[in-house]
Amino acid sequence: MMGTASVIHNGVHIHLKLNSRLPRLSSPYPSPNWSRPHFVHNHIVSVRTEEKRGDSASCDGISNVEISHDDSPEKIKGREAYAASAKTVALWVCAAVAFGIGVGFKDGVGKATEFISGMYRVFTGTKLVSRQAVCLCSSFQLLQSATYVSATYDGNRFFTFQDGVRKATPLLLTVAVIELSDVAFAVDFPTYQHEELPPTLDSTSSPPPLFDGTTRLYVNYSCPFAQRVWITRNYKGLQDKIKLVPINLQNRPDWYKEKVYPGNKVPALEHNGKVIGESLDLIKYIDSNFEGPSLFPKDDPERKKFGEELLTYVDTFTGSLYRSFKGDAVKAADEQFDYLENALKKFDDGPYFLGQFSLVDIAYIPFIERFQVFLSDVFKYDITAGRPKLAAWFEEINKIEAYKVTKTDPKELVAFYKKRFLEQQ
């Protein structure tokens, strides 16, 4: 490994960007550590009496509009990134196959078989071993066994001549292994980034094969309540286990009310032969009954209690702002967003309401997303001005892919809210 040492200590400056060009593998989010040390701030605004939730945790379509979600900037960007990654992976796979064929002509079928089986291990085994070090080690050993490599060269070239034979140097192997690991990590590109959204079903659409064992999440792409459950599904990496079924709320199919959900609203989850509704109930249900990162503290009584208080308060928050759009919106916004700013000061081990990303953040973000663009456009009101905690929260949550792919075009949101709240005055 002298050549490798020379790379580290002497010289060739190569930026090892294992994650710069290709997305990394697997479900992207670890479970939060809910037992980290934290500080309590006693000046949190007390939670007010819960407003009756009733049907407020679902969309019924009376004041809803169908908003296109297929060509949003985030979706286009995600498709382009996935296409670029797929092309790069295909190129490297073809190169590996060609190299294997060359090994076969040069050293026989046995060597070629060893090389191809090793490549298969690199490309498909990464998800099982889940760690870059194993992939790098396997790749290095594989290439070393299939290529003439100098054992004594300690320079900064890719090839050298020894005993009249042109040999690869450890530097070349190192660079090749890094590229292979980059591709291997890209093979398991997270599903939520390139999920093709199914078309919306309306009154002319036939029902899916209901209650056949498939878990289905009935949503509407523009409904903030459905967005909560959609985000939860994505964050827990359940795209392959929970199928999206979008419903047109303006022209909904009769079979949805008759055979699926008598409430005739979204979201609704078809699971284990039954259908469950109400968004806050559903995000808790999915978190408790499906695999993936935990989204609510179970062993931290203080965080659990505060999380429940914030989940209770969310209807007061949304109701106050919705009502204010026909009155004093700025006053209501000051009060409600100050409340959130204070709530975000409770725990200091992360930017989110409970320190780590949780169901509380999921419950609030679909509405804050809408209020932020509407208040800014119509009332010239910046919800983050003078609220550094809220600004940091909003910035961080907009980095989460599980949420980003569910967002709606801001211009369409503003147009919808103007029509709903301003034109009816």
CSV table of C-alpha atoms in Angstrom, one decimal:
chain,number,residue,atom,x,y,z
A,1,MET,CA,0.0,0.0,0.0
A,2,MET,CA,3.0,2.3,-0.5
A,3,GLY,CA,1.3,4.1,-3.4
A,4,THR,CA,-1.7,4.8,-1.4
A,5,ALA,CA,0.4,6.3,1.3
A,6,SER,CA,2.1,8.6,-1.3
A,7,VAL,CA,-1.3,9.8,-2.4
A,8,ILE,CA,-2.2,10.7,1.2
A,9,HIS,CA,1.2,12.3,2.2
A,10,ASN,CA,2.9,13.5,-0.9
A,11,GLY,CA,0.8,14.6,-3.4
A,12,VAL,CA,-1.7,14.4,-5.9
A,13,HIS,CA,-4.6,16.5,-4.9
A,14,ILE,CA,-7.7,14.6,-5.8
A,15,HIS,CA,-11.0,15.6,-4.3
A,16,LEU,CA,-12.8,12.5,-3.1
A,17,LYS,CA,-16.4,13.5,-3.8
A,18,LEU,CA,-18.3,10.3,-3.1
A,19,ASN,CA,-21.6,12.2,-2.8
A,20,SER,CA,-21.1,15.2,-5.1
A,21,ARG,CA,-22.4,13.8,-8.4
A,22,LEU,CA,-24.5,10.9,-7.6
A,23,PRO,CA,-27.1,10.5,-4.8
A,24,ARG,CA,-26.3,8.2,-1.9
A,25,LEU,CA,-28.1,5.0,-1.2
A,26,SER,CA,-30.9,3.7,0.9
A,27,SER,CA,-33.5,5.2,3.2
A,28,PRO,CA,-32.0,8.6,3.9
A,29,TYR,CA,-33.1,9.3,7.5
A,30,PRO,CA,-31.8,7.8,10.7
A,31,SER,CA,-34.1,7.6,13.7
A,32,PRO,CA,-33.7,10.6,15.9
A,33,ASN,CA,-32.0,10.3,19.3
A,34,TRP,CA,-34.8,11.4,21.6
A,35,SER,CA,-32.8,11.1,24.7
A,36,ARG,CA,-30.2,13.7,24.1
A,37,PRO,CA,-29.5,16.4,26.8
A,38,HIS,CA,-31.6,19.5,26.4
A,39,PHE,CA,-32.5,22.7,28.2
A,40,VAL,CA,-35.9,23.8,29.2
A,41,HIS,CA,-37.1,27.4,28.7
A,42,ASN,CA,-39.9,28.3,31.1
A,43,HIS,CA,-41.2,31.2,29.1
A,44,ILE,CA,-43.0,29.1,26.4
A,45,VAL,CA,-46.4,30.4,25.6
A,46,SER,CA,-49.0,28.2,27.3
A,47,VAL,CA,-51.1,26.0,25.0
A,48,ARG,CA,-54.6,27.3,24.7
A,49,THR,CA,-57.8,25.3,24.7
A,50,GLU,CA,-58.0,22.9,21.8
A,51,GLU,CA,-60.5,23.9,19.2
A,52,LYS,CA,-62.8,21.1,18.1
A,53,ARG,CA,-61.0,19.3,15.3
A,54,GLY,CA,-64.0,17.4,13.9
A,55,ASP,CA,-63.5,17.3,10.1
A,56,SER,CA,-60.6,19.8,10.1
A,57,ALA,CA,-58.0,17.2,9.6
A,58,SER,CA,-59.3,16.2,6.1
A,59,CYS,CA,-60.0,17.8,2.8
A,60,ASP,CA,-63.6,17.6,1.6
A,61,GLY,CA,-63.1,19.6,-1.6
A,62,ILE,CA,-65.7,22.2,-1.1
A,63,SER,CA,-63.1,25.0,-1.1
A,64,ASN,CA,-60.4,23.0,-2.7
A,65,VAL,CA,-59.0,23.3,-6.3
A,66,GLU,CA,-57.0,20.9,-8.3
A,67,ILE,CA,-53.5,22.1,-8.5
A,68,SER,CA,-51.1,20.6,-11.0
A,69,HIS,CA,-48.2,18.8,-9.3
A,70,ASP,CA,-46.6,17.0,-12.2
A,71,ASP,CA,-44.3,19.7,-13.5
A,72,SER,CA,-43.3,21.5,-10.4
A,73,PRO,CA,-39.7,22.8,-10.3
A,74,GLU,CA,-38.8,20.2,-7.6
A,75,LYS,CA,-40.2,17.3,-9.6
A,76,ILE,CA,-38.5,18.4,-12.8
A,77,LYS,CA,-35.2,18.9,-11.0
A,78,GLY,CA,-35.6,15.4,-9.3
A,79,ARG,CA,-36.3,13.7,-12.7
A,80,GLU,CA,-33.3,15.4,-14.3
A,81,ALA,CA,-31.0,14.4,-11.4
A,82,TYR,CA,-32.2,10.8,-11.6
A,83,ALA,CA,-31.8,10.6,-15.4
A,84,ALA,CA,-28.2,11.9,-15.1
A,85,SER,CA,-27.4,9.4,-12.3
A,86,ALA,CA,-28.9,6.5,-14.3
A,87,LYS,CA,-26.8,7.4,-17.4
A,88,THR,CA,-23.7,7.5,-15.3
A,89,VAL,CA,-24.4,4.2,-13.7
A,90,ALA,CA,-25.2,2.6,-17.1
A,91,LEU,CA,-21.9,4.0,-18.5
A,92,TRP,CA,-19.8,2.5,-15.6
A,93,VAL,CA,-21.7,-0.8,-15.8
A,94,CYS,CA,-20.9,-1.1,-19.5
A,95,ALA,CA,-17.3,-0.2,-18.9
A,96,ALA,CA,-17.1,-2.8,-16.2
A,97,VAL,CA,-18.6,-5.5,-18.5
A,98,ALA,CA,-16.2,-4.5,-21.3
A,99,PHE,CA,-13.2,-4.7,-18.9
A,100,GLY,CA,-14.4,-8.2,-17.8
A,101,ILE,CA,-14.6,-9.4,-21.4
A,102,GLY,CA,-11.0,-8.1,-21.9
A,103,VAL,CA,-9.9,-9.9,-18.8
A,104,GLY,CA,-11.4,-13.1,-20.3
A,105,PHE,CA,-9.5,-12.8,-23.6
A,106,LYS,CA,-6.3,-12.1,-21.7
A,107,ASP,CA,-6.4,-14.4,-18.7
A,108,GLY,CA,-9.1,-16.8,-19.5
A,109,VAL,CA,-12.7,-17.5,-18.4
A,110,GLY,CA,-11.8,-18.1,-14.8
A,111,LYS,CA,-10.4,-14.6,-14.2
A,112,ALA,CA,-13.2,-13.0,-16.1
A,113,THR,CA,-15.8,-14.9,-14.0
A,114,GLU,CA,-14.0,-13.8,-10.9
A,115,PHE,CA,-14.0,-10.2,-12.0
A,116,ILE,CA,-17.7,-10.2,-13.1
A,117,SER,CA,-18.8,-11.8,-9.9
A,118,GLY,CA,-16.8,-9.3,-7.9
A,119,MET,CA,-18.4,-6.4,-9.8
A,120,TYR,CA,-21.9,-7.9,-9.1
A,121,ARG,CA,-20.9,-8.0,-5.4
A,122,VAL,CA,-19.9,-4.3,-5.6
A,123,PHE,CA,-23.0,-3.1,-7.3
A,124,THR,CA,-25.6,-5.2,-5.5
A,125,GLY,CA,-24.0,-5.9,-2.2
A,126,THR,CA,-23.6,-2.3,-1.1
A,127,LYS,CA,-27.2,-2.1,0.2
A,128,LEU,CA,-26.6,-5.2,2.3
A,129,VAL,CA,-23.3,-4.1,3.9
A,130,SER,CA,-24.5,-0.5,4.0
A,131,ARG,CA,-21.1,0.9,4.5
A,132,GLN,CA,-18.7,2.5,2.2
A,133,ALA,CA,-15.5,1.0,3.8
A,134,VAL,CA,-16.6,-2.6,2.8
A,135,CYS,CA,-17.4,-1.5,-0.7
A,136,LEU,CA,-14.0,0.2,-1.1
A,137,CYS,CA,-12.1,-2.7,0.3
A,138,SER,CA,-13.9,-5.2,-1.9
A,139,SER,CA,-13.4,-3.1,-5.0
A,140,PHE,CA,-9.7,-2.6,-4.3
A,141,GLN,CA,-9.1,-6.3,-3.8
A,142,LEU,CA,-11.1,-7.1,-7.0
A,143,LEU,CA,-9.2,-4.7,-9.2
A,144,GLN,CA,-5.9,-5.7,-7.7
A,145,SER,CA,-6.5,-9.3,-8.6
A,146,ALA,CA,-7.6,-8.5,-12.2
A,147,THR,CA,-4.9,-6.0,-13.1
A,148,TYR,CA,-1.1,-5.9,-13.1
A,149,VAL,CA,-0.2,-3.6,-10.2
A,150,SER,CA,3.1,-2.3,-9.1
A,151,ALA,CA,3.9,-3.3,-5.5
A,152,THR,CA,6.8,-0.9,-5.1
A,153,TYR,CA,5.9,2.3,-7.0
A,154,ASP,CA,5.6,5.4,-4.7
A,155,GLY,CA,5.0,8.2,-7.2
A,156,ASN,CA,2.1,10.1,-8.5
A,157,ARG,CA,1.4,8.5,-11.9
A,158,PHE,CA,-1.3,6.1,-12.9
A,159,PHE,CA,1.0,3.7,-14.8
A,160,THR,CA,4.6,2.7,-14.6
A,161,PHE,CA,6.9,0.2,-16.4
A,162,GLN,CA,8.6,-2.6,-14.4
A,163,ASP,CA,10.6,-5.4,-16.0
A,164,GLY,CA,9.3,-4.3,-19.4
A,165,VAL,CA,5.7,-4.6,-18.4
A,166,ARG,CA,3.3,-1.7,-18.2
A,167,LYS,CA,1.6,-1.8,-14.8
A,168,ALA,CA,-1.1,0.1,-13.0
A,169,THR,CA,-0.1,2.0,-9.8
A,170,PRO,CA,-1.9,1.9,-6.5
A,171,LEU,CA,-3.0,5.5,-7.3
A,172,LEU,CA,-4.9,4.4,-10.3
A,173,LEU,CA,-6.6,1.6,-8.3
A,174,THR,CA,-7.5,4.1,-5.6
A,175,VAL,CA,-9.2,6.5,-8.0
A,176,ALA,CA,-11.0,3.7,-9.8
A,177,VAL,CA,-12.3,2.3,-6.6
A,178,ILE,CA,-13.6,5.7,-5.5
A,179,GLU,CA,-15.5,6.0,-8.8
A,180,LEU,CA,-16.9,2.5,-8.4
A,181,SER,CA,-18.1,3.2,-4.9
A,182,ASP,CA,-19.7,6.4,-6.2
A,183,VAL,CA,-21.7,4.4,-8.7
A,184,ALA,CA,-22.5,1.7,-6.2
A,185,PHE,CA,-24.0,4.2,-3.8
A,186,ALA,CA,-26.0,5.7,-6.7
A,187,VAL,CA,-27.6,2.4,-7.7
A,188,ASP,CA,-29.8,2.5,-4.6
A,189,PHE,CA,-31.0,6.0,-5.4
A,190,PRO,CA,-33.7,6.9,-2.7
A,191,THR,CA,-37.1,6.1,-4.1
A,192,TYR,CA,-38.8,9.3,-3.0
A,193,GLN,CA,-36.6,11.4,-5.3
A,194,HIS,CA,-37.8,9.9,-8.5
A,195,GLU,CA,-41.2,8.4,-7.7
A,196,GLU,CA,-43.5,8.9,-10.6
A,197,LEU,CA,-46.7,10.2,-9.2
A,198,PRO,CA,-49.9,8.4,-10.4
A,199,PRO,CA,-52.6,10.3,-12.2
A,200,THR,CA,-55.5,11.7,-10.3
A,201,LEU,CA,-58.7,9.6,-10.4
A,202,ASP,CA,-62.1,11.3,-11.1
A,203,SER,CA,-65.7,10.2,-11.6
A,204,THR,CA,-64.7,8.5,-14.9
A,205,SER,CA,-62.0,6.4,-13.3
A,206,SER,CA,-62.3,2.8,-12.4
A,207,PRO,CA,-61.4,1.9,-8.8
A,208,PRO,CA,-58.2,0.0,-8.0
A,209,PRO,CA,-58.5,-3.6,-6.8
A,210,LEU,CA,-59.8,-2.6,-3.4
A,211,PHE,CA,-58.9,-4.6,-0.2
A,212,ASP,CA,-56.6,-6.9,-2.0
A,213,GLY,CA,-53.8,-6.7,0.6
A,214,THR,CA,-52.2,-3.6,-1.0
A,215,THR,CA,-51.8,-0.7,1.4
A,216,ARG,CA,-53.1,2.5,-0.3
A,217,LEU,CA,-53.0,6.1,0.8
A,218,TYR,CA,-55.8,8.2,-0.8
A,219,VAL,CA,-54.7,11.8,-1.2
A,220,ASN,CA,-55.2,14.9,-3.1
A,221,TYR,CA,-52.0,16.6,-4.3
A,222,SER,CA,-53.2,20.1,-3.2
A,223,CYS,CA,-54.6,19.1,0.2
A,224,PRO,CA,-52.4,20.1,3.2
A,225,PHE,CA,-54.0,17.5,5.4
A,226,ALA,CA,-53.1,14.8,2.9
A,227,GLN,CA,-49.7,16.3,2.5
A,228,ARG,CA,-49.0,15.5,6.2
A,229,VAL,CA,-49.5,11.8,5.6
A,230,TRP,CA,-47.7,11.9,2.3
A,231,ILE,CA,-44.6,13.4,4.0
A,232,THR,CA,-44.7,10.8,6.8
A,233,ARG,CA,-44.8,8.0,4.2
A,234,ASN,CA,-41.9,9.4,2.3
A,235,TYR,CA,-39.7,10.1,5.3
A,236,LYS,CA,-40.1,6.6,6.6
A,237,GLY,CA,-39.2,5.2,3.2
A,238,LEU,CA,-42.5,3.5,2.6
A,239,GLN,CA,-43.0,4.4,-1.1
A,240,ASP,CA,-42.9,0.7,-2.1
A,241,LYS,CA,-45.2,-0.3,0.7
A,242,ILE,CA,-47.9,2.4,0.6
A,243,LYS,CA,-49.3,3.2,-2.8
A,244,LEU,CA,-50.5,6.7,-3.5
A,245,VAL,CA,-54.0,7.0,-4.9
A,246,PRO,CA,-54.8,10.6,-5.7
A,247,ILE,CA,-58.5,11.6,-5.8
A,248,ASN,CA,-60.0,14.6,-7.7
A,249,LEU,CA,-62.1,16.3,-5.0
A,250,GLN,CA,-64.0,18.5,-7.5
A,251,ASN,CA,-65.1,15.5,-9.5
A,252,ARG,CA,-64.6,12.6,-7.2
A,253,PRO,CA,-65.5,9.0,-8.1
A,254,ASP,CA,-68.6,7.5,-6.6
A,255,TRP,CA,-66.8,4.4,-5.6
A,256,TYR,CA,-64.6,6.3,-3.2
A,257,LYS,CA,-67.5,7.1,-0.9
A,258,GLU,CA,-69.4,3.9,-1.5
A,259,LYS,CA,-66.6,1.4,-1.2
A,260,VAL,CA,-63.6,3.0,0.4
A,261,TYR,CA,-64.3,5.9,2.8
A,262,PRO,CA,-67.8,6.9,3.7
A,263,GLY,CA,-66.5,10.3,4.8
A,264,ASN,CA,-65.7,11.0,1.2
A,265,LYS,CA,-62.6,13.0,2.2
A,266,VAL,CA,-58.8,12.7,2.0
A,267,PRO,CA,-56.5,11.5,3.4
A,268,ALA,CA,-57.5,8.0,4.0
A,269,LEU,CA,-55.4,4.9,4.5
A,270,GLU,CA,-56.5,1.4,3.3
A,271,HIS,CA,-54.5,-1.1,5.5
A,272,ASN,CA,-55.2,-4.6,6.7
A,273,GLY,CA,-58.7,-4.7,5.4
A,274,LYS,CA,-59.8,-1.4,7.0
A,275,VAL,CA,-59.8,2.3,6.1
A,276,ILE,CA,-58.6,5.0,8.5
A,277,GLY,CA,-59.1,8.7,8.1
A,278,GLU,CA,-58.0,12.1,9.8
A,279,SER,CA,-54.5,13.3,9.1
A,280,LEU,CA,-53.2,13.7,12.6
A,281,ASP,CA,-54.5,10.2,13.5
A,282,LEU,CA,-52.9,8.8,10.3
A,283,ILE,CA,-49.4,10.2,10.8
A,284,LYS,CA,-49.4,8.6,14.2
A,285,TYR,CA,-50.7,5.4,12.9
A,286,ILE,CA,-48.1,5.1,10.1
A,287,ASP,CA,-45.3,6.0,12.5
A,288,SER,CA,-46.4,3.3,15.0
A,289,ASN,CA,-47.3,0.5,12.5
A,290,PHE,CA,-44.7,0.7,9.8
A,291,GLU,CA,-40.9,0.4,9.7
A,292,GLY,CA,-38.6,3.4,9.2
A,293,PRO,CA,-37.3,6.2,11.4
A,294,SER,CA,-39.3,6.9,14.5
A,295,LEU,CA,-41.0,10.3,14.3
A,296,PHE,CA,-42.2,10.7,17.9
A,297,PRO,CA,-40.4,10.3,21.2
A,298,LYS,CA,-41.6,7.3,23.3
A,299,ASP,CA,-38.9,7.3,26.1
A,300,ASP,CA,-38.6,11.0,26.7
A,301,PRO,CA,-41.7,12.1,28.8
A,302,GLU,CA,-41.0,15.8,28.5
A,303,ARG,CA,-40.6,15.8,24.7
A,304,LYS,CA,-43.6,13.5,24.3
A,305,LYS,CA,-45.8,15.8,26.4
A,306,PHE,CA,-44.7,18.9,24.6
A,307,GLY,CA,-45.2,17.2,21.3
A,308,GLU,CA,-48.7,16.3,22.2
A,309,GLU,CA,-49.4,19.9,23.2
A,310,LEU,CA,-48.2,21.2,19.9
A,311,LEU,CA,-50.2,18.6,18.0
A,312,THR,CA,-53.3,19.7,19.9
A,313,TYR,CA,-52.6,23.3,19.2
A,314,VAL,CA,-52.1,23.0,15.4
A,315,ASP,CA,-55.9,23.5,14.7
A,316,THR,CA,-55.9,26.7,16.8
A,317,PHE,CA,-53.0,27.9,14.8
A,318,THR,CA,-54.5,27.2,11.4
A,319,GLY,CA,-58.0,28.3,12.3
A,320,SER,CA,-56.8,31.6,13.7
A,321,LEU,CA,-54.9,32.4,10.5
A,322,TYR,CA,-57.6,31.3,8.1
A,323,ARG,CA,-60.2,33.5,9.9
A,324,SER,CA,-57.8,36.4,9.9
A,325,PHE,CA,-57.5,36.5,6.1
A,326,LYS,CA,-60.9,38.3,6.1
A,327,GLY,CA,-59.9,40.6,9.0
A,328,ASP,CA,-56.7,41.6,10.6
A,329,ALA,CA,-54.2,39.1,9.2
A,330,VAL,CA,-51.1,40.8,10.4
A,331,LYS,CA,-52.2,40.8,14.0
A,332,ALA,CA,-53.1,37.1,13.9
A,333,ALA,CA,-49.9,36.3,12.2
A,334,ASP,CA,-47.8,38.1,14.8
A,335,GLU,CA,-49.5,36.2,17.6
A,336,GLN,CA,-49.4,32.8,16.0
A,337,PHE,CA,-45.9,32.9,14.6
A,338,ASP,CA,-44.5,34.4,17.8
A,339,TYR,CA,-46.0,31.3,19.5
A,340,LEU,CA,-44.1,29.1,17.1
A,341,GLU,CA,-40.9,31.0,17.7
A,342,ASN,CA,-41.2,30.5,21.4
A,343,ALA,CA,-42.0,26.8,21.0
A,344,LEU,CA,-38.9,26.3,18.9
A,345,LYS,CA,-36.8,27.5,21.9
A,346,LYS,CA,-37.9,24.6,24.1
A,347,PHE,CA,-35.1,22.2,23.0
A,348,ASP,CA,-31.7,23.3,21.7
A,349,ASP,CA,-30.4,20.0,20.3
A,350,GLY,CA,-31.7,20.6,16.8
A,351,PRO,CA,-33.7,23.1,14.7
A,352,TYR,CA,-37.1,21.4,15.0
A,353,PHE,CA,-39.9,21.6,17.5
A,354,LEU,CA,-38.7,18.6,19.5
A,355,GLY,CA,-35.1,19.1,18.6
A,356,GLN,CA,-35.2,16.3,16.0
A,357,PHE,CA,-37.5,16.1,13.0
A,358,SER,CA,-40.9,14.7,14.2
A,359,LEU,CA,-44.6,14.4,13.6
A,360,VAL,CA,-45.0,17.9,15.0
A,361,ASP,CA,-43.0,19.4,12.2
A,362,ILE,CA,-45.0,17.4,9.7
A,363,ALA,CA,-48.3,18.6,11.2
A,364,TYR,CA,-47.3,22.2,10.8
A,365,ILE,CA,-45.3,22.5,7.6
A,366,PRO,CA,-48.1,22.1,5.0
A,367,PHE,CA,-49.9,25.1,6.4
A,368,ILE,CA,-46.8,27.2,7.1
A,369,GLU,CA,-45.8,26.6,3.5
A,370,ARG,CA,-49.1,28.1,2.4
A,371,PHE,CA,-49.3,30.9,4.9
A,372,GLN,CA,-45.8,32.0,4.1
A,373,VAL,CA,-46.3,32.6,0.4
A,374,PHE,CA,-49.8,34.0,0.8
A,375,LEU,CA,-48.9,36.5,3.6
A,376,SER,CA,-45.8,37.5,1.7
A,377,ASP,CA,-47.6,38.1,-1.5
A,378,VAL,CA,-50.8,39.8,-0.3
A,379,PHE,CA,-49.8,41.4,3.0
A,380,LYS,CA,-46.1,41.8,2.4
A,381,TYR,CA,-45.6,40.0,5.7
A,382,ASP,CA,-42.4,38.0,6.3
A,383,ILE,CA,-43.2,35.2,8.8
A,384,THR,CA,-39.5,34.8,9.7
A,385,ALA,CA,-38.6,38.5,10.3
A,386,GLY,CA,-37.4,38.9,13.8
A,387,ARG,CA,-37.9,35.1,14.4
A,388,PRO,CA,-34.5,33.5,14.0
A,389,LYS,CA,-35.7,30.1,15.3
A,390,LEU,CA,-38.5,30.0,12.8
A,391,ALA,CA,-36.2,31.1,10.0
A,392,ALA,CA,-33.8,28.3,10.8
A,393,TRP,CA,-36.6,25.8,11.1
A,394,PHE,CA,-38.0,26.8,7.7
A,395,GLU,CA,-34.6,26.6,6.1
A,396,GLU,CA,-33.8,23.2,7.4
A,397,ILE,CA,-37.2,21.6,6.7
A,398,ASN,CA,-36.9,22.8,3.1
A,399,LYS,CA,-33.8,20.6,2.8
A,400,ILE,CA,-35.8,17.4,3.5
A,401,GLU,CA,-36.5,15.6,0.3
A,402,ALA,CA,-39.5,13.7,1.8
A,403,TYR,CA,-41.2,17.1,2.1
A,404,LYS,CA,-39.8,18.9,-1.0
A,405,VAL,CA,-41.3,16.4,-3.4
A,406,THR,CA,-44.8,17.1,-1.9
A,407,LYS,CA,-44.7,20.9,-2.3
A,408,THR,CA,-47.0,22.8,-4.6
A,409,ASP,CA,-46.1,25.7,-6.9
A,410,PRO,CA,-46.2,28.8,-4.8
A,411,LYS,CA,-47.9,30.9,-7.5
A,412,GLU,CA,-50.7,28.4,-7.7
A,413,LEU,CA,-51.1,28.4,-4.0
A,414,VAL,CA,-51.3,32.2,-3.9
A,415,ALA,CA,-53.9,32.2,-6.7
A,416,PHE,CA,-56.0,29.6,-4.9
A,417,TYR,CA,-55.9,31.5,-1.6
A,418,LYS,CA,-56.7,34.8,-3.2
A,419,LYS,CA,-59.7,33.3,-4.9
A,420,ARG,CA,-60.9,31.6,-1.7
A,421,PHE,CA,-60.4,34.4,0.8
A,422,LEU,CA,-60.2,37.7,-1.0
A,423,GLU,CA,-62.6,37.4,-3.9
A,424,GLN,CA,-65.5,36.3,-1.6
A,425,GLN,CA,-65.3,39.3,0.6
